[in-house]
Coordinates of C-alpha atoms in Angstrom, one line a residue:
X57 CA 28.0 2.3 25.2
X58 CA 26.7 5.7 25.1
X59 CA 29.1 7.1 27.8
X60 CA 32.4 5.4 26.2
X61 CA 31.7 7.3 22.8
X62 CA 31.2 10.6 24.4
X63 CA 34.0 10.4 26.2
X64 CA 36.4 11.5 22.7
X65 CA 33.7 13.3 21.0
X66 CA 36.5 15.9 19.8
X67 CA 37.3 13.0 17.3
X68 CA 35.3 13.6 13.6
X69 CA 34.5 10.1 14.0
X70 CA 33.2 10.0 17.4
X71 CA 30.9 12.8 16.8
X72 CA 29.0 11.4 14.2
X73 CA 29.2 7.7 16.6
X74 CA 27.4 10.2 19.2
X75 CA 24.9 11.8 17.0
X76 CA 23.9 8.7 15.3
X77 CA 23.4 7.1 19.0
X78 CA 21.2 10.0 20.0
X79 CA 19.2 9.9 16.7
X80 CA 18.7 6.1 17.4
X81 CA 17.5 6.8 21.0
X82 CA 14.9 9.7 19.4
X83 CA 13.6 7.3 16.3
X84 CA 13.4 4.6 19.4
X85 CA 11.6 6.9 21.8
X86 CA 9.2 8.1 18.4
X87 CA 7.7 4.1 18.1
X88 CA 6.7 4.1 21.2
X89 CA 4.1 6.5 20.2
X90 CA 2.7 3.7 17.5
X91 CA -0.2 0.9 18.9
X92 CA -0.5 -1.2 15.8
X93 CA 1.9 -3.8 14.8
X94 CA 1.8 -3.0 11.3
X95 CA 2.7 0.5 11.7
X96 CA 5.4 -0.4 14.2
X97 CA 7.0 -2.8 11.6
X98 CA 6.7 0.1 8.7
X99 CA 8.6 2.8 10.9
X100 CA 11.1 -0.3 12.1
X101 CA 11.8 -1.0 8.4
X102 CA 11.8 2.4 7.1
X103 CA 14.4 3.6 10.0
X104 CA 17.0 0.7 9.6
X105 CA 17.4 1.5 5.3
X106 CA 17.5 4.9 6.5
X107 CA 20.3 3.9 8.9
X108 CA 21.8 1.4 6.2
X109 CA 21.1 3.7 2.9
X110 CA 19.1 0.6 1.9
X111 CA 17.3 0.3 -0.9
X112 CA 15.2 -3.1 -0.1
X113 CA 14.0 -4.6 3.2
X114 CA 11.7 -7.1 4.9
X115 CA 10.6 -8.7 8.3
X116 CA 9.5 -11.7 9.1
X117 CA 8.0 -12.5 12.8
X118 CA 8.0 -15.9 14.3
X119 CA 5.2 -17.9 14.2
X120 CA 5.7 -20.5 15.9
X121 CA 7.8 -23.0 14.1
X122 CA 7.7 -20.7 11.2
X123 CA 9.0 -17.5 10.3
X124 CA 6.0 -15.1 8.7
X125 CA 6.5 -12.6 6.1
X126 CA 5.1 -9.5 8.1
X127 CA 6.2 -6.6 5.9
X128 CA 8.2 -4.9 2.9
X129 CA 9.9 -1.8 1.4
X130 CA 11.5 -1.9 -2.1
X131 CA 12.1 1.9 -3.3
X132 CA 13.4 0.7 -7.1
X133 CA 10.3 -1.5 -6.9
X134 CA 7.8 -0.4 -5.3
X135 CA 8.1 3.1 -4.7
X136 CA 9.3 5.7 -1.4
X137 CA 5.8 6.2 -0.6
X138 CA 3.1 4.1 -2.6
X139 CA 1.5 1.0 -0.5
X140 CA 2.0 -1.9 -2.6
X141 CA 0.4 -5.4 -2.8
X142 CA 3.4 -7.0 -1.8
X143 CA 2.8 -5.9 2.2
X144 CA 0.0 -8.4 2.4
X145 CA 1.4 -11.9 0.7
X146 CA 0.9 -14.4 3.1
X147 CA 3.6 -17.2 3.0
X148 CA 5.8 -18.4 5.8
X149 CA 9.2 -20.9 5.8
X150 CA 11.1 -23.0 8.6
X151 CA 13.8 -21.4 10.6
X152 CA 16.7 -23.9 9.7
X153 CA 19.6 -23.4 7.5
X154 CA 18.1 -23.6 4.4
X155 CA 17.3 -20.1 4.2
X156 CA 19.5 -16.9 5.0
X157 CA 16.7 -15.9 7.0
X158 CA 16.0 -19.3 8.6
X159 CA 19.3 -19.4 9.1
X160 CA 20.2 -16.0 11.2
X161 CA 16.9 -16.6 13.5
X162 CA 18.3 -20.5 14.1
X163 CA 22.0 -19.1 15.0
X164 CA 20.6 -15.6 16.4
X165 CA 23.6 -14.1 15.2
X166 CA 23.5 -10.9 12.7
X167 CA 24.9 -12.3 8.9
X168 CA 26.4 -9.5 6.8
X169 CA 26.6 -11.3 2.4
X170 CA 28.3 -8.7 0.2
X171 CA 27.3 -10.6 -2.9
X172 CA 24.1 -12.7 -2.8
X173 CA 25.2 -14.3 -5.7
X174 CA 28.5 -15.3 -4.9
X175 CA 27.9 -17.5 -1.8
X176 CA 29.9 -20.3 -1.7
X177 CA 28.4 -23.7 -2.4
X178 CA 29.2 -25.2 0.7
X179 CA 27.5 -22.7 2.8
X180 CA 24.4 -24.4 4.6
X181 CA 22.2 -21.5 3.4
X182 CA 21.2 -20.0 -0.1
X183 CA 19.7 -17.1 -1.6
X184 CA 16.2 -17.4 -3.0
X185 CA 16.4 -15.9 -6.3
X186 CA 12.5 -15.9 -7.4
X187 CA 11.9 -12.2 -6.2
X188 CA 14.9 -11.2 -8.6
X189 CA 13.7 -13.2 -11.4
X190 CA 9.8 -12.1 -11.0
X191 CA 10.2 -8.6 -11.2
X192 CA 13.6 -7.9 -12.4
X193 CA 15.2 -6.6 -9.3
X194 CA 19.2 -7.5 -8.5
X195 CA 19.5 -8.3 -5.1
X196 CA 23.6 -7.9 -4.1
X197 CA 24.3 -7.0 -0.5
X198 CA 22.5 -8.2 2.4
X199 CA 22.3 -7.8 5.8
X200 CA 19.8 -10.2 7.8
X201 CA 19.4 -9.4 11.8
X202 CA 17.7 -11.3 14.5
X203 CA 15.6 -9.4 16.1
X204 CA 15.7 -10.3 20.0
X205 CA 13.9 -8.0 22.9
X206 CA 16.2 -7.5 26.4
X207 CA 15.1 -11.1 27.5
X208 CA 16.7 -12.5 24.6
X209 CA 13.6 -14.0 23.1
X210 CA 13.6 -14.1 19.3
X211 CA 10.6 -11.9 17.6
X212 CA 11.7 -12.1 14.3
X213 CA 14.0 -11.3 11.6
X214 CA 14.8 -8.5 9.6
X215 CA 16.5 -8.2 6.3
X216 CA 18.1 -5.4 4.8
X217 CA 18.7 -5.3 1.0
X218 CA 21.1 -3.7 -1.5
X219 CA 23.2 -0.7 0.6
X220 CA 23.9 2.1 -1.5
X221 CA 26.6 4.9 -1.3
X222 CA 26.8 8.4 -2.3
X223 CA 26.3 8.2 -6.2
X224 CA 23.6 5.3 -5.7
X225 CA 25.5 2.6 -6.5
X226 CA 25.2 -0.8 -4.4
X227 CA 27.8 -1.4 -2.0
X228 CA 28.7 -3.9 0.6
X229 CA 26.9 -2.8 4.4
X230 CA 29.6 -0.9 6.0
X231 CA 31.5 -1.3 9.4
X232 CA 29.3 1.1 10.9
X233 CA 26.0 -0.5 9.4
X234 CA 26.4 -3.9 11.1
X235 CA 27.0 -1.9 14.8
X236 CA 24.6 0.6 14.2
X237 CA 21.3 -1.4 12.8
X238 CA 21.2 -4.0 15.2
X239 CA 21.5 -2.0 18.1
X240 CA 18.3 -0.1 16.9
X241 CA 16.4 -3.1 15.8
X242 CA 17.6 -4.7 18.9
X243 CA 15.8 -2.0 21.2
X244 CA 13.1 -1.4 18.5
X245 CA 11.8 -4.9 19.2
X246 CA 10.1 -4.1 22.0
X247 CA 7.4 -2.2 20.4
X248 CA 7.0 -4.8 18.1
X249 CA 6.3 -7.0 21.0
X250 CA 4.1 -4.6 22.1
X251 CA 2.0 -3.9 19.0
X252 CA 1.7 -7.4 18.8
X253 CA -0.2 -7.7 22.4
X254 CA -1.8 -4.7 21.1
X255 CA -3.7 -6.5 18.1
X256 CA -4.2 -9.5 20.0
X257 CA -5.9 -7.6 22.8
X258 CA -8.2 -6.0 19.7
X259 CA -9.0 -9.9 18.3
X260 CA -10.1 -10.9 21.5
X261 CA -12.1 -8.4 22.0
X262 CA -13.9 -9.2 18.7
X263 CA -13.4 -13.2 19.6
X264 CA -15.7 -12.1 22.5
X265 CA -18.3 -10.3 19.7
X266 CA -18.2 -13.0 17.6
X267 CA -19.5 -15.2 20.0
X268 CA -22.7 -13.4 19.7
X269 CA -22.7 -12.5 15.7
X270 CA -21.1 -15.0 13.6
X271 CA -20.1 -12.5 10.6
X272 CA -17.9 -9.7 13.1
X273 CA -14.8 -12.5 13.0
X274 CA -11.3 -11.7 13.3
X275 CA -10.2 -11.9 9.4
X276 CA -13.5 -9.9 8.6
X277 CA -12.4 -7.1 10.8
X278 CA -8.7 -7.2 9.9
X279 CA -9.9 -6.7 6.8
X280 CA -11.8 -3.9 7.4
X281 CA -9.0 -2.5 8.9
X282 CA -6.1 -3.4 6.4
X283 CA -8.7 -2.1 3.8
X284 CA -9.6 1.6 5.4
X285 CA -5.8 1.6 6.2
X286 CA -4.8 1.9 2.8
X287 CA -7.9 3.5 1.3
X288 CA -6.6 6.8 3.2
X289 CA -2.8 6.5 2.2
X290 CA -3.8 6.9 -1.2
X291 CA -6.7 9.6 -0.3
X292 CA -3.7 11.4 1.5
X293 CA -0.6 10.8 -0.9
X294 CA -3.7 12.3 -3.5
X295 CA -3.7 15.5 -1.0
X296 CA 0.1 15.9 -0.5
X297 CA -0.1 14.7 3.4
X298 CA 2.9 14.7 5.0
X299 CA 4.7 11.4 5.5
X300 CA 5.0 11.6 9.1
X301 CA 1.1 12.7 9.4
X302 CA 0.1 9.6 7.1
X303 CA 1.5 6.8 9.0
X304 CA -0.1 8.3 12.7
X305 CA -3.2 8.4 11.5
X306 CA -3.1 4.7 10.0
X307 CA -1.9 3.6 12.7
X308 CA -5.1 4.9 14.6
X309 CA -7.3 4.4 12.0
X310 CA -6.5 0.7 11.4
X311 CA -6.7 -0.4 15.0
X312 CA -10.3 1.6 15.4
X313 CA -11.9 0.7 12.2
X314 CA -11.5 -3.1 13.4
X315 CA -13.7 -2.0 16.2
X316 CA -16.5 -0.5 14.2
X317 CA -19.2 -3.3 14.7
X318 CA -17.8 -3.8 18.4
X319 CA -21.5 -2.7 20.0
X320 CA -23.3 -5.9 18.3
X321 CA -22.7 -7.6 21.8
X322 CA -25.7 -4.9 23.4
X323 CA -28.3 -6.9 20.3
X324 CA -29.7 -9.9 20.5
X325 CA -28.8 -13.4 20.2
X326 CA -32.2 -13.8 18.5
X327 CA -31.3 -10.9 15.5
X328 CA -27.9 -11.8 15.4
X329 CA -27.6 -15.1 14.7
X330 CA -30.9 -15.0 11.8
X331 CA -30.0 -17.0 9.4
X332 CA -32.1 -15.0 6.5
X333 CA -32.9 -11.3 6.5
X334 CA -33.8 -9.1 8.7
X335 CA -37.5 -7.7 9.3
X336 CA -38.4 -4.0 9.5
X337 CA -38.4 -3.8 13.4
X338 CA -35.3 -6.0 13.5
X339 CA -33.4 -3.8 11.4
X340 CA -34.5 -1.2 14.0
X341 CA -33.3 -3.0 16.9
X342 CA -29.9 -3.7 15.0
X343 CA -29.3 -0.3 14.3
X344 CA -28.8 0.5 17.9
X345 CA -25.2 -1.5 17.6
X346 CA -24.0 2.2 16.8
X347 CA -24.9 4.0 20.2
X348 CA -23.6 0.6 21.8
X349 CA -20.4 0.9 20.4
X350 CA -20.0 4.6 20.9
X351 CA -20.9 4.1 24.7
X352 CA -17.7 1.8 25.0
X353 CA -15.3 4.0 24.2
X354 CA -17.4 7.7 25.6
X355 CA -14.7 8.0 28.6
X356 CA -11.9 8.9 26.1
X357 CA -8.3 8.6 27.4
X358 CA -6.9 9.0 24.1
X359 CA -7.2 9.3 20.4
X360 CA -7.8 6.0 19.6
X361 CA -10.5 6.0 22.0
X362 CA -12.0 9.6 20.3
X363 CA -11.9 7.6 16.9
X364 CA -13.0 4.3 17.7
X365 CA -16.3 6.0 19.4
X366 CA -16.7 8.3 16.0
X367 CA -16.4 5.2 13.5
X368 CA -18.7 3.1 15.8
X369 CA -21.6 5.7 15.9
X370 CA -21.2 7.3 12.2
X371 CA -20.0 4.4 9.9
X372 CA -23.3 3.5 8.7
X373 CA -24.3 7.6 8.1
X374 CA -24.6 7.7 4.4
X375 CA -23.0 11.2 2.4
X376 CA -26.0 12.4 1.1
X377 CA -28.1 11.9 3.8
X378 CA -30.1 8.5 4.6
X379 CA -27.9 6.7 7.1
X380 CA -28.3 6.3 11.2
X381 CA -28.2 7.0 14.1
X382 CA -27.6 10.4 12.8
X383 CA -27.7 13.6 15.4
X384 CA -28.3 12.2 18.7
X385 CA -26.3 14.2 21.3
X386 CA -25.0 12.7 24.4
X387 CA -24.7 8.7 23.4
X388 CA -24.4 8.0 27.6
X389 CA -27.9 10.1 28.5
X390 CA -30.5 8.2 29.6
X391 CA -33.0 8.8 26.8
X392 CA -31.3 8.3 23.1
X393 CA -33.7 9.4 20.3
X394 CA -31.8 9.2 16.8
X395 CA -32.4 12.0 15.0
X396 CA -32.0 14.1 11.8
X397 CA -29.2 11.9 9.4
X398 CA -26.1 13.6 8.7
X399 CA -24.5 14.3 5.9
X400 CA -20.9 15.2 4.0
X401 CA -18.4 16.6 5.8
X402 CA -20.9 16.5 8.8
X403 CA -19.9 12.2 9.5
X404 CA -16.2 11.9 11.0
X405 CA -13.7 11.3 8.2
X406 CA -12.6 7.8 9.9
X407 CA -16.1 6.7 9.6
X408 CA -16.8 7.8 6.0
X409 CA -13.7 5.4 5.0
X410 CA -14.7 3.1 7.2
X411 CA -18.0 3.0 6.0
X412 CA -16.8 2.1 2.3
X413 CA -14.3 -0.7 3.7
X414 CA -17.2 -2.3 5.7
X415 CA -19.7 -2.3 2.5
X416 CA -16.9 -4.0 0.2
X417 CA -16.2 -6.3 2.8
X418 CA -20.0 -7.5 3.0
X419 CA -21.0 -6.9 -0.3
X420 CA -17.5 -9.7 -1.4
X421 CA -18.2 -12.0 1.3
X422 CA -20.7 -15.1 1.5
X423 CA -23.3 -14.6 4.0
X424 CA -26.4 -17.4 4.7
X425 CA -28.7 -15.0 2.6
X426 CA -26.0 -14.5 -0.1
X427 CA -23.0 -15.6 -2.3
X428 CA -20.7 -13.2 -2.3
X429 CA -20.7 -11.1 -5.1
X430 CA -17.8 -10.4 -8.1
X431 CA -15.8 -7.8 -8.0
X432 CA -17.0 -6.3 -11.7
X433 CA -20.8 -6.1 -9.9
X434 CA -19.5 -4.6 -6.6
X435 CA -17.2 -2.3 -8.4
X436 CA -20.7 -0.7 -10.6
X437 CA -22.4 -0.7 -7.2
X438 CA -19.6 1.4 -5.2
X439 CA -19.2 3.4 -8.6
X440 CA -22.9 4.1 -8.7
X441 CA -23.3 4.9 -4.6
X442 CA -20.2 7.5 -5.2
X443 CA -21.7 11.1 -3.8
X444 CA -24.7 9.4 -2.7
X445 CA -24.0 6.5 0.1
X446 CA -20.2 7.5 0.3
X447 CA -18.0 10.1 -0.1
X448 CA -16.4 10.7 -3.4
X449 CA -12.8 11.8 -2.7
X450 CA -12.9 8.3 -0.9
X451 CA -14.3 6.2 -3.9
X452 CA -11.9 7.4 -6.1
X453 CA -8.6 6.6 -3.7
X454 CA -10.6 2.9 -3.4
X455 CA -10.1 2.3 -7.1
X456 CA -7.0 3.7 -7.3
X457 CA -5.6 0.8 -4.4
X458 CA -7.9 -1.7 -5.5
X459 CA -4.8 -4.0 -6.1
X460 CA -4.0 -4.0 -2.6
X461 CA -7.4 -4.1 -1.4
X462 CA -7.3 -7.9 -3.2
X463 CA -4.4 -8.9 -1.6
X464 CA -5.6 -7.8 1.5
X465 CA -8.4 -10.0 0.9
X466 CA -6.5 -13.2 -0.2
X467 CA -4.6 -12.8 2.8
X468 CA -7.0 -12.2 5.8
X469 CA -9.3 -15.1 4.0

């Protein structure tokens, strides 16, 4: 493909055919630099409606049977930049003919509608209006993609929403659009097949923790992680962080933070599985989990190694001063004392967030000692611990995301 469109590049239209090839190849290249699924489907999304001018989009992975809602981008609705609840809804439908998107992934062929409103009655599919009618939104052109990797094995399906021209006004997907967005989706579906071996690889790791402590479980740490995720998208959209800098460092800091409480497999069986509190000299021994996590990840090979050691050593340091292990030097020499607590800027910036994302997560879960408390009460208690256990700056972007920080809970239940 690529050698029969440079062959006429004098031609106005094969020039821009050559350029938008190569920028497809570089945007392709760029994912490959992304580990977590979530991030992965972001930069899939937000590339395509660039491709398209698209206002709208959505993906939805197979699940067995099923095809999950995975992710969303609305710009009239949600905003070029905000997180928004609307990520984390949990629902799923067939793939038959029902739906558009059930549909395209049961045919595996692209379908291009020009006016979602105007399909005919006979067609075996329709258009789900309750989005449009919730919020107020007018859905009009769509283009809906299968998304396949090289073997031909279906990953998903994509949705592209409302194409837009020059002037802003909604138009039908062009020529260009429906040659141009599946061949990047197409070849962008490998990373999504890879991020998804990627968080899999992280759940069984915890699978194997939670064998050992039955609170670190695979929705409580995707929780932790969704939560610290979003935590610092509003403490950096607060700053003015560039776009590109925003979404690399969630898409470390998510997979990490799900690793904070990874060293509980050095404690034992004995302390972890207590069904009341713990004792003085337990809560001694458990506070060891830090070092034990750190060790895992000393021989860093990259920088989700560098942070996953940080957040497992400093996320239970407290900002004024209070927390453990604090100072301890070399976690691998053979004598670890813990010393003098740290404090402020002193704990890692992963950790501080992760520290806060942890708390709510305990504090508005049921454990055998407790019921899990209401939001109003855990609200006054974060409020109240703001400058003292954690950072302000960090409190304050956790209120202003508390919406998504509920449906992040409702779905990872």
């Amino acid at each position: 493909m690529e050698q029969g469109v440079i062959v006429n590049a004098d031609n106005e239209n094969d020039r821009y055919s050559t350029d938008t090839v190569l920028s497809i190849l570089q945007t392709i290249e760029e994912l490959n630099h992304f580990k977590d699924v979530d991030s992965i489907l972001d930069n899939i999304l937000f590339e395509s409606r660039k491709l398209a001018n698209a206002d709208a989009g959505t993906i939805f992975l197979v699940s067995e049977e099923n095809l999950q809602f995975s992710y969303v981008q609305n710009d009239t609705s949600f905003g070029k930049d905000e997180s928004n609840a609307a990520i984390y809804s949990d629902f799923s439908m067939p793939i038959n003919e029902k739906s558009i998107v059930g549909y395209v992934a049961l045919t595996r062929k692209m379908l291009a509608i020009n006016d979602a409103y105007g399909i005919p009655p006979e067609t075996p599919y329709s258009f789900n209006r309750t989005f449009d009618e919730d919020s107020g939104y007018k859905t009009t052109s769509i283009l809906t993609i299968p998304l396949k990797t090289f073997e031909d094995k279906l990953i998903g399906v994509m949705q592209l929403i409302n194409a837009k021209d020059s002037n802003g006004r909604v138009v039908p997907f062009s020529p260009q659009n429906k040659i141009y967005v599946p061949l990047f989706a197409n070849n962008a579906s490998v990373a999504i097949e890879r991020g998804i071996m990627s968080r899999e690889l992280i759940l069984r790791m915890i699978k194997m923790a939670e064998l050992r402590d039955p609170f670190e479980t695979g929705p409580h740490v995707q929780r932790v992680g969704a939560y610290s995720s979003e935590i610092y998208h509003k403490w950096a959209l607060n700053r003015g962080i560039d776009r590109k800098k925003i979404k690399r460092y969630k898409d470390l800091l998510r997979q990490a933070s799900m690793l904070h409480d990874v060293g509980k497999v050095g404690i034992s069986d004995f302390i972890l599985k207590k069904p009341g509190k713990l004792d003085e000299d337990e809560r001694n021994i458990m506070k060891w989990h830090t070092v034990y996590g750190a060790k895992l990840f000393v021989n860093t090979t990259s920088d989700l190694d560098r942070m996953s050691a940080e957040i497992a050593l400093n996320h239970h340091e407290k900002w004024e001063g209070g927390g453990y292990p604090g100072k301890i030097g070399n976690v691998m020499s053979d004598k670890v004392e813990m010393g003098e607590t740290k404090k402020g800027e002193e704990i890692p910036f992963a950790a501080r967030i992760t520290a806060l994302a942890d708390v709510f997560d305990a504090l508005s879960s049921r454990r055998s000692y407790k019921e899990p408390w209401t939001d109003e009460k855990i609200l006054s208690e974060i409020e109240k611990d703001s400058g003292a256990h954690f950072d302000p700056e960090i409190v304050e972007a956790f209120f202003q995301t508390f919406d998504v920080i509920k449906a992040i809970r409702n779905k990872f239940k």
